[in-house]
Amino acid sequence: MREELIVSGRMNPHIDPQLQIWEWHIPAYLFLGGLAAGILFFASYFYIKGKSEEYPTAVKLAPIFTPLLIGLGLLFLLLDLKHKLYFWRLYTAFKIESPMSWGAWTLMAIMPLSAIWAAFNIKSLFPKWDWKFDIVKDAIKVLEEYKTPIAWAIMILSVILGIYTGILLSAFNARPLWNTSILGPLFLVSGMSTGAAAIIILSKSKVERHTFAKIDLLLIAIELFLIIHMFMGFRASSQVQIDASAMFLGGQFTAPFWVLVVGMGLVIPAALEILEMRHKKIPYMVAPVLVLFGGLLFRFIMAYAGQMSRWLY
């Protein structure tokens, strides 16, 4: 008879009956990162397309908030760390196979670029704004000569940031709910949807709101497609992933996910946006607020449910 020794963490009170080592900081960070990625993507894309004046909220106003969103997300991430003084070690090397390494370096690159983009547009939005130091004015003038290359860099980095928020979870093979390749594209599309929703909320232009309602409707359709196929993949996979999906198909996350995330966060906003496009009198704020609510709740549910899914029972 061959004996095998299995080492398990089930006697750890933080792991059994369920793992909740990641608390609210991580899903909040994932939401803010995805939101910032969505806003920055649209800002850079429409600038490159030469539509800055047609979509001023997307290109100029909304990106002003992205340094704050990214900074707040990084603060939440720092608060979650056990050994906070050692975060700098992520920047001593770059490992191409590590999602954490990709995320750390992407955040370090996109944070200053988002601040530079905000600096480009703050004067046009607030005419009385005055940079107190000449060195700042001179630096902005120099950087404006490279505005298009900066926009391309922001667009590429925003896609990496958006997809990283999902790949960060899917890299944890020990958690069956997260162990799916769909999670990266799903988080990217969700982040872009919340970015479009934020632009709709901030915009005063009916043309801009109408355009981004169309964009958001398309993103919601893609998101629903990915969610359905994610669960189809789970049901056709191994027993542990079937069990993980059961938490959403009759289990404890069924109502929160399908009613609040899918229903209120995706289906109802899509229906409202369709009605608005058909010139029905719908308060334009309702749909984007629901999209933001659904995007935030989606990340909380995926973070907590994923930690509860496991291989050993």
mmCIF file of C-alpha atoms in Angstrom:
data_model
loop_
_atom_site.group_PDB
_atom_site.id
_atom_site.type_symbol
_atom_site.label_atom_id
_atom_site.label_comp_id
_atom_site.label_asym_id
_atom_site.label_seq_id
_atom_site.Cartn_x
_atom_site.Cartn_y
_atom_site.Cartn_z
ATOM 1 C CA MET A 1 0.000 0.000 0.000
ATOM 2 C CA ARG A 2 1.302 3.439 -0.941
ATOM 3 C CA GLU A 3 0.860 6.102 1.703
ATOM 4 C CA GLU A 4 0.447 9.770 0.795
ATOM 5 C CA LEU A 5 0.643 12.765 3.084
ATOM 6 C CA ILE A 6 -1.737 15.611 2.331
ATOM 7 C CA VAL A 7 -0.967 18.940 3.987
ATOM 8 C CA SER A 8 -4.026 21.143 4.295
ATOM 9 C CA GLY A 9 -4.831 24.513 5.797
ATOM 10 C CA ARG A 10 -8.280 23.418 6.901
ATOM 11 C CA MET A 11 -7.410 23.708 10.584
ATOM 12 C CA ASN A 12 -6.621 27.392 10.075
ATOM 13 C CA PRO A 13 -9.626 29.412 11.347
ATOM 14 C CA HIS A 14 -8.974 31.965 8.588
ATOM 15 C CA ILE A 15 -9.424 29.298 5.918
ATOM 16 C CA ASP A 16 -12.032 26.889 7.261
ATOM 17 C CA PRO A 17 -15.005 27.087 7.055
ATOM 18 C CA GLN A 18 -14.166 29.781 4.505
ATOM 19 C CA LEU A 19 -11.277 31.982 3.496
ATOM 20 C CA GLN A 20 -11.738 35.686 4.127
ATOM 21 C CA ILE A 21 -8.165 36.887 4.277
ATOM 22 C CA TRP A 22 -9.000 39.341 1.496
ATOM 23 C CA GLU A 23 -11.540 41.733 2.938
ATOM 24 C CA TRP A 24 -13.179 44.838 1.442
ATOM 25 C CA HIS A 25 -9.913 46.520 0.452
ATOM 26 C CA ILE A 26 -9.208 44.206 -2.486
ATOM 27 C CA PRO A 27 -12.610 44.332 -4.257
ATOM 28 C CA ALA A 28 -12.689 48.106 -3.727
ATOM 29 C CA TYR A 29 -9.211 48.333 -5.267
ATOM 30 C CA LEU A 30 -10.275 46.146 -8.201
ATOM 31 C CA PHE A 31 -13.332 48.335 -8.788
ATOM 32 C CA LEU A 32 -11.418 51.623 -8.691
ATOM 33 C CA GLY A 33 -8.690 50.214 -10.932
ATOM 34 C CA GLY A 34 -11.226 49.018 -13.500
ATOM 35 C CA LEU A 35 -13.136 52.315 -13.356
ATOM 36 C CA ALA A 36 -9.961 54.349 -13.895
ATOM 37 C CA ALA A 37 -8.912 52.030 -16.730
ATOM 38 C CA GLY A 38 -12.254 52.502 -18.473
ATOM 39 C CA ILE A 39 -12.174 56.297 -18.194
ATOM 40 C CA LEU A 40 -8.564 56.520 -19.400
ATOM 41 C CA PHE A 41 -9.232 54.197 -22.322
ATOM 42 C CA PHE A 42 -12.066 56.356 -23.644
ATOM 43 C CA ALA A 43 -10.114 59.575 -23.003
ATOM 44 C CA SER A 44 -7.108 58.417 -24.994
ATOM 45 C CA TYR A 45 -9.153 56.696 -27.710
ATOM 46 C CA PHE A 46 -11.340 59.686 -28.541
ATOM 47 C CA TYR A 47 -8.372 62.047 -28.375
ATOM 48 C CA ILE A 48 -6.502 59.909 -30.912
ATOM 49 C CA LYS A 49 -9.653 59.876 -33.075
ATOM 50 C CA GLY A 50 -9.625 63.702 -33.009
ATOM 51 C CA LYS A 51 -12.933 64.024 -31.143
ATOM 52 C CA SER A 52 -11.807 65.990 -28.093
ATOM 53 C CA GLU A 53 -14.288 68.811 -28.734
ATOM 54 C CA GLU A 54 -17.142 66.453 -29.551
ATOM 55 C CA TYR A 55 -16.666 64.439 -26.342
ATOM 56 C CA PRO A 56 -15.105 66.892 -23.844
ATOM 57 C CA THR A 57 -16.242 64.995 -20.755
ATOM 58 C CA ALA A 58 -14.627 61.766 -21.916
ATOM 59 C CA VAL A 59 -11.371 63.356 -23.074
ATOM 60 C CA LYS A 60 -10.940 66.216 -20.595
ATOM 61 C CA LEU A 61 -13.207 66.182 -17.534
ATOM 62 C CA ALA A 62 -13.530 62.537 -16.454
ATOM 63 C CA PRO A 63 -9.760 61.789 -16.633
ATOM 64 C CA ILE A 64 -9.098 64.498 -14.048
ATOM 65 C CA PHE A 65 -10.486 62.116 -11.423
ATOM 66 C CA THR A 66 -8.364 59.124 -12.448
ATOM 67 C CA PRO A 67 -5.213 59.981 -10.429
ATOM 68 C CA LEU A 68 -7.461 60.163 -7.357
ATOM 69 C CA LEU A 69 -9.176 56.866 -8.220
ATOM 70 C CA ILE A 70 -5.871 55.066 -8.787
ATOM 71 C CA GLY A 71 -4.311 56.639 -5.698
ATOM 72 C CA LEU A 72 -7.277 55.638 -3.536
ATOM 73 C CA GLY A 73 -7.131 52.104 -4.919
ATOM 74 C CA LEU A 74 -3.421 51.889 -4.121
ATOM 75 C CA LEU A 75 -4.148 53.124 -0.604
ATOM 76 C CA PHE A 76 -6.687 50.318 -0.129
ATOM 77 C CA LEU A 77 -4.139 47.845 -1.467
ATOM 78 C CA LEU A 78 -1.516 49.154 0.948
ATOM 79 C CA LEU A 79 -3.935 48.887 3.874
ATOM 80 C CA ASP A 80 -4.514 45.233 3.004
ATOM 81 C CA LEU A 81 -0.805 44.366 3.074
ATOM 82 C CA LYS A 82 0.514 42.623 6.160
ATOM 83 C CA HIS A 83 4.045 43.987 5.811
ATOM 84 C CA LYS A 84 3.377 47.444 4.408
ATOM 85 C CA LEU A 85 6.983 48.633 4.447
ATOM 86 C CA TYR A 86 8.053 45.967 1.956
ATOM 87 C CA PHE A 87 5.791 46.889 -0.967
ATOM 88 C CA TRP A 88 8.798 48.387 -2.774
ATOM 89 C CA ARG A 89 10.190 44.897 -3.334
ATOM 90 C CA LEU A 90 7.700 44.443 -6.182
ATOM 91 C CA TYR A 91 9.747 47.024 -8.077
ATOM 92 C CA THR A 92 13.112 45.328 -7.694
ATOM 93 C CA ALA A 93 12.311 42.924 -10.545
ATOM 94 C CA PHE A 94 9.853 42.328 -13.364
ATOM 95 C CA LYS A 95 8.567 38.780 -13.824
ATOM 96 C CA ILE A 96 6.698 38.376 -17.077
ATOM 97 C CA GLU A 97 4.785 35.331 -15.777
ATOM 98 C CA SER A 98 3.541 37.147 -12.655
ATOM 99 C CA PRO A 99 0.213 39.062 -12.843
ATOM 100 C CA MET A 100 1.182 40.875 -9.642
ATOM 101 C CA SER A 101 4.382 42.103 -11.279
ATOM 102 C CA TRP A 102 2.484 43.264 -14.367
ATOM 103 C CA GLY A 103 -0.015 45.099 -12.179
ATOM 104 C CA ALA A 104 2.602 46.787 -10.016
ATOM 105 C CA TRP A 105 4.590 48.111 -12.976
ATOM 106 C CA THR A 106 1.465 49.101 -14.917
ATOM 107 C CA LEU A 107 0.185 51.095 -11.958
ATOM 108 C CA MET A 108 3.545 52.791 -11.540
ATOM 109 C CA ALA A 109 3.495 53.824 -15.212
ATOM 110 C CA ILE A 110 -0.153 54.822 -15.557
ATOM 111 C CA MET A 111 -0.355 56.858 -12.350
ATOM 112 C CA PRO A 112 1.991 59.670 -13.510
ATOM 113 C CA LEU A 113 0.599 59.514 -17.058
ATOM 114 C CA SER A 114 -2.944 60.007 -15.745
ATOM 115 C CA ALA A 115 -1.728 62.997 -13.711
ATOM 116 C CA ILE A 116 -0.020 64.444 -16.806
ATOM 117 C CA TRP A 117 -3.216 63.979 -18.835
ATOM 118 C CA ALA A 118 -5.198 65.778 -16.133
ATOM 119 C CA ALA A 119 -2.639 68.607 -16.188
ATOM 120 C CA PHE A 120 -3.071 68.954 -19.966
ATOM 121 C CA ASN A 121 -6.792 69.657 -19.624
ATOM 122 C CA ILE A 122 -7.265 71.381 -16.289
ATOM 123 C CA LYS A 123 -6.631 74.852 -17.730
ATOM 124 C CA SER A 124 -9.304 74.472 -20.425
ATOM 125 C CA LEU A 125 -11.823 73.232 -17.873
ATOM 126 C CA PHE A 126 -10.987 75.806 -15.231
ATOM 127 C CA PRO A 127 -9.802 79.002 -17.002
ATOM 128 C CA LYS A 128 -8.842 80.682 -13.729
ATOM 129 C CA TRP A 129 -6.519 77.822 -12.830
ATOM 130 C CA ASP A 130 -2.960 79.002 -12.415
ATOM 131 C CA TRP A 131 0.114 76.854 -11.948
ATOM 132 C CA LYS A 132 2.118 78.608 -9.249
ATOM 133 C CA PHE A 133 5.513 77.495 -10.496
ATOM 134 C CA ASP A 134 6.974 78.292 -13.899
ATOM 135 C CA ILE A 135 8.773 74.959 -13.990
ATOM 136 C CA VAL A 136 5.394 73.190 -14.010
ATOM 137 C CA LYS A 137 4.123 75.380 -16.865
ATOM 138 C CA ASP A 138 7.282 74.747 -18.863
ATOM 139 C CA ALA A 139 7.096 70.991 -18.237
ATOM 140 C CA ILE A 140 3.467 70.854 -19.429
ATOM 141 C CA LYS A 141 4.341 72.791 -22.601
ATOM 142 C CA VAL A 142 7.149 70.361 -23.386
ATOM 143 C CA LEU A 143 4.995 67.302 -22.697
ATOM 144 C CA GLU A 144 2.125 68.624 -24.837
ATOM 145 C CA GLU A 145 4.361 68.164 -27.878
ATOM 146 C CA TYR A 146 4.169 64.428 -27.153
ATOM 147 C CA LYS A 147 0.453 64.343 -26.360
ATOM 148 C CA THR A 148 -0.417 61.772 -29.026
ATOM 149 C CA PRO A 149 2.308 59.267 -27.993
ATOM 150 C CA ILE A 150 1.217 59.767 -24.376
ATOM 151 C CA ALA A 151 -2.394 59.045 -25.402
ATOM 152 C CA TRP A 152 -1.294 55.820 -27.108
ATOM 153 C CA ALA A 153 0.666 54.789 -24.006
ATOM 154 C CA ILE A 154 -2.336 55.513 -21.775
ATOM 155 C CA MET A 155 -4.679 53.521 -24.028
ATOM 156 C CA ILE A 156 -2.405 50.468 -24.020
ATOM 157 C CA LEU A 157 -1.741 50.665 -20.280
ATOM 158 C CA SER A 158 -5.446 51.140 -19.504
ATOM 159 C CA VAL A 159 -6.267 47.882 -21.308
ATOM 160 C CA ILE A 160 -3.502 46.101 -19.380
ATOM 161 C CA LEU A 161 -4.766 47.601 -16.106
ATOM 162 C CA GLY A 162 -8.365 46.624 -16.824
ATOM 163 C CA ILE A 163 -7.577 43.034 -17.754
ATOM 164 C CA TYR A 164 -5.041 42.699 -14.920
ATOM 165 C CA THR A 165 -7.763 43.190 -12.308
ATOM 166 C CA GLY A 166 -9.330 39.931 -13.511
ATOM 167 C CA ILE A 167 -6.126 38.020 -14.239
ATOM 168 C CA LEU A 168 -4.967 38.806 -10.697
ATOM 169 C CA LEU A 169 -7.771 36.532 -9.480
ATOM 170 C CA SER A 170 -7.675 33.937 -12.264
ATOM 171 C CA ALA A 171 -3.992 33.252 -11.507
ATOM 172 C CA PHE A 172 -5.036 31.660 -8.199
ATOM 173 C CA ASN A 173 -5.476 28.093 -9.437
ATOM 174 C CA ALA A 174 -6.291 26.914 -5.917
ATOM 175 C CA ARG A 175 -9.602 28.820 -6.043
ATOM 176 C CA PRO A 176 -11.872 27.026 -8.564
ATOM 177 C CA LEU A 177 -14.230 29.994 -9.013
ATOM 178 C CA TRP A 178 -11.358 32.237 -10.090
ATOM 179 C CA ASN A 179 -9.599 29.615 -12.189
ATOM 180 C CA THR A 180 -11.070 30.625 -15.551
ATOM 181 C CA SER A 181 -9.559 32.497 -18.487
ATOM 182 C CA ILE A 182 -12.804 34.451 -18.958
ATOM 183 C CA LEU A 183 -12.245 36.446 -15.769
ATOM 184 C CA GLY A 184 -9.638 38.769 -17.326
ATOM 185 C CA PRO A 185 -11.771 39.862 -20.325
ATOM 186 C CA LEU A 186 -14.857 40.003 -18.092
ATOM 187 C CA PHE A 187 -13.222 42.416 -15.644
ATOM 188 C CA LEU A 188 -11.877 44.480 -18.561
ATOM 189 C CA VAL A 189 -15.316 44.849 -20.154
ATOM 190 C CA SER A 190 -16.905 45.555 -16.766
ATOM 191 C CA GLY A 191 -14.311 48.251 -16.061
ATOM 192 C CA MET A 192 -14.952 49.889 -19.432
ATOM 193 C CA SER A 193 -18.689 49.757 -18.760
ATOM 194 C CA THR A 194 -18.273 51.527 -15.414
ATOM 195 C CA GLY A 195 -15.980 54.054 -17.123
ATOM 196 C CA ALA A 196 -18.660 54.771 -19.734
ATOM 197 C CA ALA A 197 -21.241 55.074 -16.946
ATOM 198 C CA ALA A 198 -19.089 57.607 -15.080
ATOM 199 C CA ILE A 199 -18.733 59.691 -18.255
ATOM 200 C CA ILE A 200 -22.526 59.678 -18.754
ATOM 201 C CA ILE A 201 -23.019 60.916 -15.187
ATOM 202 C CA LEU A 202 -20.485 63.743 -15.586
ATOM 203 C CA SER A 203 -21.507 64.829 -19.089
ATOM 204 C CA LYS A 204 -23.855 67.747 -19.771
ATOM 205 C CA SER A 205 -24.003 67.046 -23.503
ATOM 206 C CA LYS A 206 -26.948 65.020 -24.809
ATOM 207 C CA VAL A 207 -24.915 63.919 -27.825
ATOM 208 C CA GLU A 208 -22.093 62.653 -25.615
ATOM 209 C CA ARG A 209 -24.473 60.909 -23.223
ATOM 210 C CA HIS A 210 -26.288 59.282 -26.153
ATOM 211 C CA THR A 211 -23.013 58.034 -27.651
ATOM 212 C CA PHE A 212 -21.789 56.554 -24.386
ATOM 213 C CA ALA A 213 -25.191 55.007 -23.685
ATOM 214 C CA LYS A 214 -24.751 53.112 -26.967
ATOM 215 C CA ILE A 215 -21.208 52.131 -26.005
ATOM 216 C CA ASP A 216 -22.344 51.002 -22.568
ATOM 217 C CA LEU A 217 -25.194 48.989 -24.059
ATOM 218 C CA LEU A 218 -22.718 47.113 -26.249
ATOM 219 C CA LEU A 219 -20.400 46.522 -23.285
ATOM 220 C CA ILE A 220 -23.288 45.230 -21.167
ATOM 221 C CA ALA A 221 -24.207 42.764 -23.930
ATOM 222 C CA ILE A 222 -20.601 41.528 -24.070
ATOM 223 C CA GLU A 223 -20.496 41.287 -20.280
ATOM 224 C CA LEU A 224 -23.668 39.187 -20.171
ATOM 225 C CA PHE A 225 -22.244 36.953 -22.911
ATOM 226 C CA LEU A 226 -19.041 36.413 -20.911
ATOM 227 C CA ILE A 227 -20.918 35.736 -17.657
ATOM 228 C CA ILE A 228 -23.120 33.109 -19.319
ATOM 229 C CA HIS A 229 -20.137 31.410 -20.927
ATOM 230 C CA MET A 230 -18.188 31.528 -17.677
ATOM 231 C CA PHE A 231 -20.889 29.505 -15.941
ATOM 232 C CA MET A 232 -21.266 27.198 -18.939
ATOM 233 C CA GLY A 233 -17.535 26.522 -18.636
ATOM 234 C CA PHE A 234 -17.859 25.828 -14.925
ATOM 235 C CA ARG A 235 -20.729 23.385 -15.435
ATOM 236 C CA ALA A 236 -18.766 21.507 -18.106
ATOM 237 C CA SER A 237 -15.560 21.390 -16.056
ATOM 238 C CA SER A 238 -14.293 19.432 -13.056
ATOM 239 C CA GLN A 239 -16.361 18.703 -9.973
ATOM 240 C CA VAL A 240 -14.758 21.472 -7.909
ATOM 241 C CA GLN A 241 -15.760 24.090 -10.487
ATOM 242 C CA ILE A 242 -19.255 22.622 -10.688
ATOM 243 C CA ASP A 243 -19.437 22.965 -6.910
ATOM 244 C CA ALA A 244 -18.062 26.522 -7.116
ATOM 245 C CA SER A 245 -20.705 27.518 -9.661
ATOM 246 C CA ALA A 246 -23.382 25.982 -7.427
ATOM 247 C CA MET A 247 -22.900 28.923 -5.045
ATOM 248 C CA PHE A 248 -24.494 31.054 -7.803
ATOM 249 C CA LEU A 249 -26.986 28.475 -9.073
ATOM 250 C CA GLY A 250 -29.103 27.814 -6.013
ATOM 251 C CA GLY A 251 -26.473 28.563 -3.377
ATOM 252 C CA GLN A 252 -25.957 31.524 -1.085
ATOM 253 C CA PHE A 253 -24.831 33.951 -3.819
ATOM 254 C CA THR A 254 -27.718 33.205 -6.188
ATOM 255 C CA ALA A 255 -29.949 36.143 -5.250
ATOM 256 C CA PRO A 256 -27.187 38.750 -4.728
ATOM 257 C CA PHE A 257 -25.516 37.897 -8.025
ATOM 258 C CA TRP A 258 -28.437 37.343 -10.373
ATOM 259 C CA VAL A 259 -30.806 39.921 -8.877
ATOM 260 C CA LEU A 260 -28.420 42.711 -7.867
ATOM 261 C CA VAL A 261 -25.434 42.317 -10.219
ATOM 262 C CA VAL A 262 -27.042 40.885 -13.357
ATOM 263 C CA GLY A 263 -30.577 42.229 -12.901
ATOM 264 C CA MET A 264 -30.088 45.668 -11.373
ATOM 265 C CA GLY A 265 -26.525 46.200 -12.568
ATOM 266 C CA LEU A 266 -26.806 45.013 -16.183
ATOM 267 C CA VAL A 267 -30.271 44.089 -17.476
ATOM 268 C CA ILE A 268 -32.224 47.048 -16.047
ATOM 269 C CA PRO A 269 -29.606 49.642 -17.122
ATOM 270 C CA ALA A 270 -29.586 48.093 -20.613
ATOM 271 C CA ALA A 271 -33.384 48.301 -20.788
ATOM 272 C CA LEU A 272 -33.341 51.919 -19.582
ATOM 273 C CA GLU A 273 -30.679 52.860 -22.139
ATOM 274 C CA ILE A 274 -32.733 51.283 -24.931
ATOM 275 C CA LEU A 275 -35.811 53.234 -23.815
ATOM 276 C CA GLU A 276 -33.786 56.438 -23.655
ATOM 277 C CA MET A 277 -32.504 55.862 -27.204
ATOM 278 C CA ARG A 278 -36.122 55.554 -28.300
ATOM 279 C CA HIS A 279 -36.705 59.039 -26.851
ATOM 280 C CA LYS A 280 -38.634 57.887 -23.807
ATOM 281 C CA LYS A 281 -38.462 60.193 -20.807
ATOM 282 C CA ILE A 282 -36.026 58.307 -18.598
ATOM 283 C CA PRO A 283 -33.823 60.084 -15.993
ATOM 284 C CA TYR A 284 -30.404 59.642 -17.593
ATOM 285 C CA MET A 285 -28.650 59.263 -14.220
ATOM 286 C CA VAL A 286 -30.454 56.064 -13.217
ATOM 287 C CA ALA A 287 -28.846 53.617 -15.666
ATOM 288 C CA PRO A 288 -25.188 54.670 -15.128
ATOM 289 C CA VAL A 289 -25.603 54.733 -11.343
ATOM 290 C CA LEU A 290 -26.961 51.174 -11.474
ATOM 291 C CA VAL A 291 -24.034 50.131 -13.692
ATOM 292 C CA LEU A 292 -21.546 51.510 -11.152
ATOM 293 C CA PHE A 293 -23.423 49.788 -8.322
ATOM 294 C CA GLY A 294 -23.439 46.499 -10.218
ATOM 295 C CA GLY A 295 -19.740 46.765 -11.079
ATOM 296 C CA LEU A 296 -18.781 47.360 -7.456
ATOM 297 C CA LEU A 297 -20.989 44.561 -6.127
ATOM 298 C CA PHE A 298 -19.735 42.179 -8.828
ATOM 299 C CA ARG A 299 -16.170 42.534 -7.562
ATOM 300 C CA PHE A 300 -17.175 42.101 -3.930
ATOM 301 C CA ILE A 301 -19.149 38.941 -4.703
ATOM 302 C CA MET A 302 -16.403 37.456 -6.889
ATOM 303 C CA ALA A 303 -13.744 38.234 -4.271
ATOM 304 C CA TYR A 304 -15.668 36.706 -1.362
ATOM 305 C CA ALA A 305 -17.193 33.767 -3.240
ATOM 306 C CA GLY A 306 -13.841 32.933 -4.810
ATOM 307 C CA GLN A 307 -12.227 32.702 -1.396
ATOM 308 C CA MET A 308 -14.962 30.313 -0.300
ATOM 309 C CA SER A 309 -14.417 27.979 -3.262
ATOM 310 C CA ARG A 310 -11.741 25.320 -2.678
ATOM 311 C CA TRP A 311 -10.394 21.951 -3.727
ATOM 312 C CA LEU A 312 -10.445 20.164 -0.355
ATOM 313 C CA TYR A 313 -13.741 19.479 1.411
#
